[in-house]
């Protein structure tokens, strides 16, 4: 499980240092893809494989399924972190997420998300009221 928020920076070679707590589960390889709300999703290879197996159950006759799969796979990049826990973020993915220098790397349960620090701050601020209101709808026993 990936938890927490971290604020690494992209270096001059467009590499991002993964938070130390995330390195072990990602050490054998990872997949970086486009995520929703203009963030990037980072999956352990096995997690990405499991998620895509579920997605492949969608009928190819569904236009929305085809569209989603095309965007997901066309932007996917696989990599193995180096000894310092760095991964290179390819230009098309940096452009998609608006990554320049300052980033927010958040744990999102089964995956990691990479955001522009500015975009993450704006998203979090916008979602705080919704988060508070939704706590009323969470099934009893979860919180």
Tab-separated table of N, CA and C in Angstrom:
chain	number	residue	atom	x	y	z
A	1	UNK	N	0.853	-1.173	0.000
A	1	UNK	CA	0.000	0.000	0.000
A	1	UNK	C	0.903	1.242	0.000
A	2	UNK	N	0.573	2.189	-0.844
A	2	UNK	CA	1.337	3.434	-0.930
A	2	UNK	C	0.574	4.528	-0.189
A	3	UNK	N	1.263	5.202	0.735
A	3	UNK	CA	0.652	6.233	1.571
A	3	UNK	C	1.544	7.466	1.629
A	4	UNK	N	0.943	8.614	1.865
A	4	UNK	CA	1.693	9.823	2.141
A	4	UNK	C	1.854	10.753	0.962
A	5	UNK	N	2.393	11.944	1.268
A	5	UNK	CA	2.660	12.970	0.266
A	5	UNK	C	4.107	13.410	0.414
A	6	UNK	N	4.796	13.496	-0.703
A	6	UNK	CA	6.207	13.861	-0.733
A	6	UNK	C	6.411	14.925	-1.804
A	7	UNK	N	7.471	15.707	-1.686
A	7	UNK	CA	7.671	16.828	-2.603
A	7	UNK	C	9.065	16.820	-3.241
A	8	UNK	N	9.356	15.812	-4.052
A	8	UNK	CA	10.653	15.806	-4.748
A	8	UNK	C	10.638	16.775	-5.932
A	9	UNK	N	11.809	16.977	-6.488
A	9	UNK	CA	11.943	17.823	-7.682
A	9	UNK	C	12.478	17.004	-8.830
A	10	UNK	N	12.092	17.385	-10.034
A	10	UNK	CA	12.715	16.814	-11.231
A	10	UNK	C	14.100	17.424	-11.367
A	11	UNK	N	15.094	16.596	-11.676
A	11	UNK	CA	16.428	17.149	-11.894
A	11	UNK	C	16.563	17.603	-13.349
A	12	UNK	N	17.743	18.062	-13.708
A	12	UNK	CA	17.964	18.587	-15.061
A	12	UNK	C	17.831	17.538	-16.146
A	13	UNK	N	17.931	16.256	-15.768
A	13	UNK	CA	17.765	15.165	-16.728
A	13	UNK	C	16.354	14.585	-16.683
A	14	UNK	N	15.441	15.315	-16.043
A	14	UNK	CA	14.026	14.935	-15.945
A	14	UNK	C	13.825	13.639	-15.160
A	15	UNK	N	14.693	13.443	-14.171
A	15	UNK	CA	14.564	12.284	-13.301
A	15	UNK	C	13.915	12.722	-11.989
A	16	UNK	N	13.144	11.818	-11.446
A	16	UNK	CA	12.460	12.063	-10.181
A	16	UNK	C	12.957	11.019	-9.182
A	17	UNK	N	13.321	11.460	-7.995
A	17	UNK	CA	13.730	10.530	-6.948
A	17	UNK	C	12.467	10.046	-6.246
A	18	UNK	N	12.246	8.739	-6.292
A	18	UNK	CA	11.090	8.162	-5.619
A	18	UNK	C	11.271	8.260	-4.115
A	19	UNK	N	10.197	8.530	-3.384
A	19	UNK	CA	10.305	8.529	-1.922
A	19	UNK	C	10.849	7.182	-1.437
A	20	UNK	N	11.697	7.217	-0.422
A	20	UNK	CA	12.338	6.003	0.082
A	20	UNK	C	11.328	4.911	0.410
A	21	UNK	N	10.177	5.284	0.950
A	21	UNK	CA	9.162	4.296	1.329
A	21	UNK	C	8.550	3.586	0.130
A	22	UNK	N	8.667	4.164	-1.049
A	22	UNK	CA	8.065	3.583	-2.249
A	22	UNK	C	9.058	2.742	-3.059
A	23	UNK	N	10.325	2.842	-2.744
A	23	UNK	CA	11.350	2.231	-3.593
A	23	UNK	C	11.292	0.714	-3.630
A	24	UNK	N	11.149	0.083	-2.489
A	24	UNK	CA	11.173	-1.383	-2.486
A	24	UNK	C	10.063	-1.992	-3.333
A	25	UNK	N	8.796	-1.555	-3.168
A	25	UNK	CA	7.758	-2.177	-4.003
A	25	UNK	C	7.881	-1.851	-5.495
A	26	UNK	N	8.669	-0.831	-5.841
A	26	UNK	CA	8.840	-0.445	-7.244
A	26	UNK	C	10.197	-0.863	-7.808
A	27	UNK	N	11.044	-1.474	-6.980
A	27	UNK	CA	12.423	-1.786	-7.369
A	27	UNK	C	12.528	-2.738	-8.550
A	28	UNK	N	11.585	-3.663	-8.691
A	28	UNK	CA	11.659	-4.639	-9.786
A	28	UNK	C	11.107	-4.099	-11.095
A	29	UNK	N	10.602	-2.901	-11.075
A	29	UNK	CA	10.075	-2.286	-12.285
A	29	UNK	C	8.760	-1.610	-12.020
A	30	UNK	N	8.459	-0.646	-12.863
A	30	UNK	CA	7.236	0.131	-12.710
A	30	UNK	C	6.737	0.565	-14.073
A	31	UNK	N	5.501	0.998	-14.091
A	31	UNK	CA	4.901	1.558	-15.301
A	31	UNK	C	4.338	2.923	-14.930
A	32	UNK	N	4.713	3.936	-15.708
A	32	UNK	CA	4.168	5.285	-15.531
A	32	UNK	C	3.165	5.505	-16.654
A	33	UNK	N	1.968	5.932	-16.298
A	33	UNK	CA	0.916	6.173	-17.282
A	33	UNK	C	0.239	7.513	-17.019
A	34	UNK	N	-0.572	7.926	-17.975
A	34	UNK	CA	-1.431	9.085	-17.745
A	34	UNK	C	-2.486	8.698	-16.716
A	35	UNK	N	-2.789	9.615	-15.825
A	35	UNK	CA	-3.866	9.417	-14.871
A	35	UNK	C	-4.956	10.441	-15.115
A	36	UNK	N	-5.993	10.362	-14.337
A	36	UNK	CA	-7.057	11.345	-14.447
A	36	UNK	C	-6.613	12.650	-13.775
A	37	UNK	N	-7.299	13.729	-14.076
A	37	UNK	CA	-7.015	15.056	-13.522
A	37	UNK	C	-5.584	15.529	-13.795
A	38	UNK	N	-5.002	15.062	-14.885
A	38	UNK	CA	-3.675	15.503	-15.343
A	38	UNK	C	-2.547	15.151	-14.381
A	39	UNK	N	-2.662	14.018	-13.727
A	39	UNK	CA	-1.544	13.510	-12.940
A	39	UNK	C	-0.982	12.298	-13.673
A	40	UNK	N	0.109	11.757	-13.173
A	40	UNK	CA	0.676	10.524	-13.698
A	40	UNK	C	0.483	9.432	-12.660
A	41	UNK	N	0.209	8.239	-13.109
A	41	UNK	CA	0.078	7.086	-12.220
A	41	UNK	C	1.313	6.214	-12.377
A	42	UNK	N	1.832	5.769	-11.258
A	42	UNK	CA	2.984	4.872	-11.233
A	42	UNK	C	2.527	3.580	-10.579
A	43	UNK	N	2.660	2.501	-11.313
A	43	UNK	CA	2.233	1.189	-10.841
A	43	UNK	C	3.428	0.257	-10.741
A	44	UNK	N	3.494	-0.581	-9.716
A	44	UNK	CA	4.446	-1.689	-9.795
A	44	UNK	C	4.050	-2.527	-11.013
A	45	UNK	N	4.996	-3.155	-11.674
A	45	UNK	CA	4.682	-3.910	-12.888
A	45	UNK	C	3.555	-4.914	-12.648
A	46	UNK	N	3.630	-5.657	-11.547
A	46	UNK	CA	2.592	-6.652	-11.254
A	46	UNK	C	1.228	-5.995	-11.040
A	47	UNK	N	1.213	-4.846	-10.387
A	47	UNK	CA	-0.045	-4.125	-10.170
A	47	UNK	C	-0.645	-3.621	-11.466
A	48	UNK	N	0.226	-3.141	-12.366
A	48	UNK	CA	-0.256	-2.679	-13.666
A	48	UNK	C	-0.812	-3.850	-14.462
A	49	UNK	N	-0.116	-4.967	-14.407
A	49	UNK	CA	-0.573	-6.165	-15.113
A	49	UNK	C	-1.957	-6.590	-14.596
A	50	UNK	N	-2.142	-6.594	-13.277
A	50	UNK	CA	-3.426	-6.987	-12.693
A	50	UNK	C	-4.533	-6.011	-13.096
A	51	UNK	N	-4.224	-4.717	-13.072
A	51	UNK	CA	-5.227	-3.716	-13.454
A	51	UNK	C	-5.608	-3.853	-14.924
A	52	UNK	N	-4.619	-4.104	-15.784
A	52	UNK	CA	-4.927	-4.209	-17.208
A	52	UNK	C	-5.664	-5.508	-17.536
A	53	UNK	N	-5.441	-6.547	-16.743
A	53	UNK	CA	-6.219	-7.776	-16.945
A	53	UNK	C	-7.696	-7.514	-16.692
A	54	UNK	N	-7.986	-6.724	-15.675
A	54	UNK	CA	-9.388	-6.361	-15.415
A	54	UNK	C	-9.946	-5.517	-16.559
A	55	UNK	N	-9.129	-4.593	-17.053
A	55	UNK	CA	-9.578	-3.737	-18.150
A	55	UNK	C	-9.812	-4.538	-19.427
A	56	UNK	N	-9.039	-5.584	-19.636
A	56	UNK	CA	-9.186	-6.357	-20.864
A	56	UNK	C	-10.494	-7.142	-20.895
A	57	UNK	N	-11.186	-7.190	-19.781
A	57	UNK	CA	-12.488	-7.845	-19.751
A	57	UNK	C	-13.562	-6.981	-20.429
A	58	UNK	N	-13.267	-5.701	-20.624
A	58	UNK	CA	-14.229	-4.816	-21.286
A	58	UNK	C	-14.348	-5.215	-22.755
A	59	UNK	N	-15.549	-5.194	-23.299
A	59	UNK	CA	-15.725	-5.592	-24.699
A	59	UNK	C	-15.086	-4.583	-25.659
A	60	UNK	N	-14.393	-5.083	-26.662
A	60	UNK	CA	-13.787	-4.189	-27.656
A	60	UNK	C	-14.830	-3.503	-28.521
A	61	UNK	N	-16.077	-3.930	-28.401
A	61	UNK	CA	-17.155	-3.248	-29.121
A	61	UNK	C	-17.554	-1.953	-28.419
A	62	UNK	N	-17.053	-1.731	-27.213
A	62	UNK	CA	-17.346	-0.509	-26.464
A	62	UNK	C	-16.356	0.581	-26.867
A	63	UNK	N	-16.861	1.643	-27.473
A	63	UNK	CA	-15.994	2.739	-27.897
A	63	UNK	C	-15.290	3.375	-26.712
A	64	UNK	N	-15.982	3.571	-25.605
A	64	UNK	CA	-15.342	4.200	-24.446
A	64	UNK	C	-14.208	3.326	-23.906
A	65	UNK	N	-14.377	2.006	-23.923
A	65	UNK	CA	-13.313	1.102	-23.471
A	65	UNK	C	-12.110	1.190	-24.409
A	66	UNK	N	-12.353	1.193	-25.710
A	66	UNK	CA	-11.260	1.308	-26.684
A	66	UNK	C	-10.519	2.628	-26.503
A	67	UNK	N	-11.274	3.707	-26.345
A	67	UNK	CA	-10.665	5.029	-26.171
A	67	UNK	C	-9.794	5.068	-24.925
A	68	UNK	N	-10.302	4.556	-23.829
A	68	UNK	CA	-9.571	4.562	-22.565
A	68	UNK	C	-8.284	3.744	-22.692
A	69	UNK	N	-8.387	2.544	-23.251
A	69	UNK	CA	-7.223	1.679	-23.382
A	69	UNK	C	-6.162	2.287	-24.290
A	70	UNK	N	-6.584	2.924	-25.359
A	70	UNK	CA	-5.619	3.558	-26.265
A	70	UNK	C	-4.828	4.639	-25.542
A	71	UNK	N	-5.534	5.523	-24.845
A	71	UNK	CA	-4.861	6.617	-24.144
A	71	UNK	C	-3.957	6.067	-23.046
A	72	UNK	N	-4.436	5.077	-22.311
A	72	UNK	CA	-3.659	4.481	-21.229
A	72	UNK	C	-2.368	3.853	-21.745
A	73	UNK	N	-2.476	2.972	-22.728
A	73	UNK	CA	-1.306	2.233	-23.209
A	73	UNK	C	-0.389	3.072	-24.091
A	74	UNK	N	-0.935	3.988	-24.861
A	74	UNK	CA	-0.097	4.810	-25.738
A	74	UNK	C	0.853	5.692	-24.935
A	75	UNK	N	0.438	6.093	-23.751
A	75	UNK	CA	1.289	6.949	-22.926
A	75	UNK	C	2.095	6.206	-21.885
A	76	UNK	N	1.970	4.893	-21.833
A	76	UNK	CA	2.642	4.120	-20.792
A	76	UNK	C	4.144	4.018	-21.053
A	77	UNK	N	4.898	4.038	-19.974
A	77	UNK	CA	6.358	3.951	-20.039
A	77	UNK	C	6.805	3.023	-18.913
A	78	UNK	N	7.580	1.995	-19.267
A	78	UNK	CA	8.064	1.095	-18.218
A	78	UNK	C	9.531	1.372	-17.946
A	79	UNK	N	9.919	1.155	-16.701
A	79	UNK	CA	11.276	1.498	-16.295
A	79	UNK	C	11.630	0.763	-15.010
A	80	UNK	N	12.920	0.630	-14.776
A	80	UNK	CA	13.433	0.112	-13.511
A	80	UNK	C	14.189	1.263	-12.848
A	81	UNK	N	13.848	1.614	-11.614
A	81	UNK	CA	14.558	2.709	-10.946
A	81	UNK	C	16.056	2.411	-10.823
A	82	UNK	N	16.873	3.467	-10.866
A	82	UNK	CA	18.311	3.278	-10.695
A	82	UNK	C	18.627	3.083	-9.205
A	83	UNK	N	19.910	2.971	-8.877
A	83	UNK	CA	20.321	2.684	-7.490
A	83	UNK	C	19.907	3.769	-6.500
A	84	UNK	N	19.749	4.993	-6.983
A	84	UNK	CA	19.329	6.095	-6.116
A	84	UNK	C	17.809	6.237	-6.059
A	85	UNK	N	17.095	5.308	-6.707
A	85	UNK	CA	15.637	5.360	-6.707
A	85	UNK	C	15.075	6.389	-7.670
A	86	UNK	N	15.845	6.730	-8.697
A	86	UNK	CA	15.400	7.727	-9.669
A	86	UNK	C	14.765	7.056	-10.882
A	87	UNK	N	13.744	7.712	-11.410
A	87	UNK	CA	13.123	7.298	-12.670
A	87	UNK	C	13.049	8.516	-13.580
A	88	UNK	N	13.199	8.269	-14.859
A	88	UNK	CA	13.074	9.342	-15.844
A	88	UNK	C	11.612	9.467	-16.249
A	89	UNK	N	11.117	10.687	-16.256
A	89	UNK	CA	9.744	10.945	-16.684
A	89	UNK	C	9.817	11.455	-18.122
A	90	UNK	N	9.313	10.679	-19.086
A	90	UNK	CA	9.407	11.068	-20.491
A	90	UNK	C	8.676	12.387	-20.788
A	91	UNK	N	9.150	13.080	-21.806
A	91	UNK	CA	8.603	14.385	-22.167
A	91	UNK	C	7.087	14.381	-22.374
A	92	UNK	N	6.509	13.440	-23.130
A	92	UNK	CA	5.053	13.500	-23.313
A	92	UNK	C	4.283	13.402	-21.990
A	93	UNK	N	4.799	12.615	-21.049
A	93	UNK	CA	4.122	12.500	-19.751
A	93	UNK	C	4.347	13.757	-18.912
A	94	UNK	N	5.538	14.344	-18.987
A	94	UNK	CA	5.784	15.610	-18.270
A	94	UNK	C	4.855	16.698	-18.785
A	95	UNK	N	4.696	16.760	-20.096
A	95	UNK	CA	3.804	17.762	-20.684
A	95	UNK	C	2.358	17.517	-20.264
A	96	UNK	N	1.915	16.270	-20.313
A	96	UNK	CA	0.537	15.929	-19.934
A	96	UNK	C	0.233	16.388	-18.508
A	97	UNK	N	1.170	16.135	-17.577
A	97	UNK	CA	0.931	16.463	-16.170
A	97	UNK	C	1.389	17.876	-15.805
A	98	UNK	N	1.967	18.598	-16.754
A	98	UNK	CA	2.437	19.955	-16.471
A	98	UNK	C	3.594	19.982	-15.482
A	99	UNK	N	4.458	18.961	-15.545
A	99	UNK	CA	5.579	18.891	-14.611
A	99	UNK	C	6.721	19.773	-15.097
A	100	UNK	N	7.186	20.637	-14.219
A	100	UNK	CA	8.337	21.465	-14.535
A	100	UNK	C	9.477	21.097	-13.590
A	101	UNK	N	9.401	21.488	-12.363
A	101	UNK	CA	10.464	21.213	-11.396
A	101	UNK	C	9.889	20.611	-10.110
A	102	UNK	N	9.036	21.391	-9.430
A	102	UNK	CA	8.476	20.950	-8.153
A	102	UNK	C	7.305	20.001	-8.381
A	103	UNK	N	7.367	18.857	-7.714
A	103	UNK	CA	6.348	17.825	-7.880
A	103	UNK	C	5.745	17.454	-6.527
A	104	UNK	N	4.604	16.861	-6.581
A	104	UNK	CA	3.994	16.221	-5.417
A	104	UNK	C	3.834	14.757	-5.804
A	105	UNK	N	4.355	13.884	-4.973
A	105	UNK	CA	4.244	12.441	-5.194
A	105	UNK	C	3.404	11.912	-4.047
A	106	UNK	N	2.268	11.331	-4.404
A	106	UNK	CA	1.351	10.888	-3.356
A	106	UNK	C	1.104	9.388	-3.442
A	107	UNK	N	0.928	8.800	-2.286
A	107	UNK	CA	0.517	7.410	-2.233
A	107	UNK	C	-0.986	7.349	-2.448
A	108	UNK	N	-1.414	6.482	-3.328
A	108	UNK	CA	-2.842	6.339	-3.639
A	108	UNK	C	-3.228	4.856	-3.585
A	109	UNK	N	-2.904	4.225	-2.445
A	109	UNK	CA	-3.241	2.837	-2.173
A	109	UNK	C	-2.410	1.879	-3.033
A	110	UNK	N	-2.921	1.457	-4.186
A	110	UNK	CA	-2.226	0.466	-5.015
A	110	UNK	C	-1.280	1.097	-6.027
A	111	UNK	N	-1.265	2.401	-6.093
A	111	UNK	CA	-0.423	3.086	-7.064
A	111	UNK	C	0.120	4.365	-6.430
A	112	UNK	N	1.017	4.996	-7.139
A	112	UNK	CA	1.589	6.282	-6.759
A	112	UNK	C	1.135	7.281	-7.811
A	113	UNK	N	0.872	8.504	-7.408
A	113	UNK	CA	0.540	9.552	-8.375
A	113	UNK	C	1.591	10.647	-8.312
A	114	UNK	N	1.938	11.164	-9.488
A	114	UNK	CA	2.869	12.282	-9.595
A	114	UNK	C	2.096	13.474	-10.136
A	115	UNK	N	2.142	14.563	-9.411
A	115	UNK	CA	1.439	15.787	-9.775
A	115	UNK	C	2.426	16.944	-9.850
A	116	UNK	N	2.093	17.936	-10.627
A	116	UNK	CA	2.746	19.227	-10.492
A	116	UNK	C	2.397	19.699	-9.078
A	117	UNK	N	3.368	20.249	-8.344
A	117	UNK	CA	3.101	20.691	-6.969
A	117	UNK	C	1.965	21.704	-6.935
A	118	UNK	N	1.925	22.595	-7.903
A	118	UNK	CA	0.873	23.614	-7.960
A	118	UNK	C	-0.480	22.977	-8.230
A	119	UNK	N	-0.531	22.045	-9.179
A	119	UNK	CA	-1.802	21.376	-9.500
A	119	UNK	C	-2.302	20.571	-8.309
A	120	UNK	N	-1.410	19.888	-7.593
A	120	UNK	CA	-1.823	19.101	-6.430
A	120	UNK	C	-2.399	20.005	-5.341
A	121	UNK	N	-1.738	21.123	-5.075
A	121	UNK	CA	-2.228	22.050	-4.050
A	121	UNK	C	-3.626	22.548	-4.417
A	122	UNK	N	-3.834	22.898	-5.681
A	122	UNK	CA	-5.150	23.350	-6.131
A	122	UNK	C	-6.198	22.259	-6.037
A	123	UNK	N	-5.838	21.060	-6.444
A	123	UNK	CA	-6.771	19.933	-6.383
A	123	UNK	C	-7.159	19.639	-4.941
A	124	UNK	N	-6.172	19.594	-4.060
A	124	UNK	CA	-6.439	19.275	-2.660
A	124	UNK	C	-7.340	20.318	-2.019
A	125	UNK	N	-7.075	21.574	-2.287
A	125	UNK	CA	-7.915	22.649	-1.755
A	125	UNK	C	-9.347	22.511	-2.263
A	126	UNK	N	-9.495	22.238	-3.544
A	126	UNK	CA	-10.833	22.116	-4.140
A	126	UNK	C	-11.594	20.910	-3.601
A	127	UNK	N	-10.882	19.870	-3.180
A	127	UNK	CA	-11.548	18.638	-2.741
A	127	UNK	C	-11.804	18.566	-1.240
A	128	UNK	N	-11.269	19.474	-0.454
A	128	UNK	CA	-11.418	19.376	0.995
A	128	UNK	C	-12.868	19.383	1.457
A	129	UNK	N	-13.692	20.268	0.905
A	129	UNK	CA	-15.100	20.300	1.300
A	129	UNK	C	-15.820	19.025	0.884
A	130	UNK	N	-15.527	18.547	-0.315
A	130	UNK	CA	-16.138	17.306	-0.793
A	130	UNK	C	-15.731	16.139	0.100
A	131	UNK	N	-14.452	16.078	0.483
A	131	UNK	CA	-13.957	15.014	1.355
A	131	UNK	C	-14.710	15.029	2.688
A	132	UNK	N	-14.892	16.214	3.255
A	132	UNK	CA	-15.615	16.315	4.526
A	132	UNK	C	-17.052	15.865	4.382
A	133	UNK	N	-17.696	16.261	3.291
A	133	UNK	CA	-19.093	15.894	3.076
A	133	UNK	C	-19.237	14.395	2.829
A	134	UNK	N	-18.287	13.790	2.137
A	134	UNK	CA	-18.379	12.369	1.828
A	134	UNK	C	-18.192	11.482	3.055
A	135	UNK	N	-17.552	12.001	4.097
A	135	UNK	CA	-17.341	11.172	5.280
A	135	UNK	C	-18.670	10.727	5.876
A	136	UNK	N	-19.740	11.446	5.575
A	136	UNK	CA	-21.075	11.082	6.046
A	136	UNK	C	-21.600	9.850	5.300
A	137	UNK	N	-21.061	9.604	4.082
A	137	UNK	CA	-21.544	8.522	3.255
A	137	UNK	C	-20.691	7.266	3.331
A	138	UNK	N	-19.570	7.324	4.045
A	138	UNK	CA	-18.699	6.164	4.153
A	138	UNK	C	-19.412	5.100	4.977
A	139	UNK	N	-19.385	3.857	4.510
A	139	UNK	CA	-20.065	2.781	5.253
A	139	UNK	C	-19.571	2.683	6.689
A	140	UNK	N	-20.473	2.413	7.632
A	140	UNK	CA	-20.090	2.295	9.040
A	140	UNK	C	-18.976	1.263	9.206
A	141	UNK	N	-18.066	1.573	10.096
A	141	UNK	CA	-16.961	0.672	10.375
A	141	UNK	C	-15.698	0.981	9.599
A	142	UNK	N	-15.793	1.799	8.533
A	142	UNK	CA	-14.594	2.133	7.769
A	142	UNK	C	-13.844	3.299	8.379
A	143	UNK	N	-14.559	4.223	9.006
A	143	UNK	CA	-13.891	5.369	9.633
A	143	UNK	C	-14.359	5.523	11.050
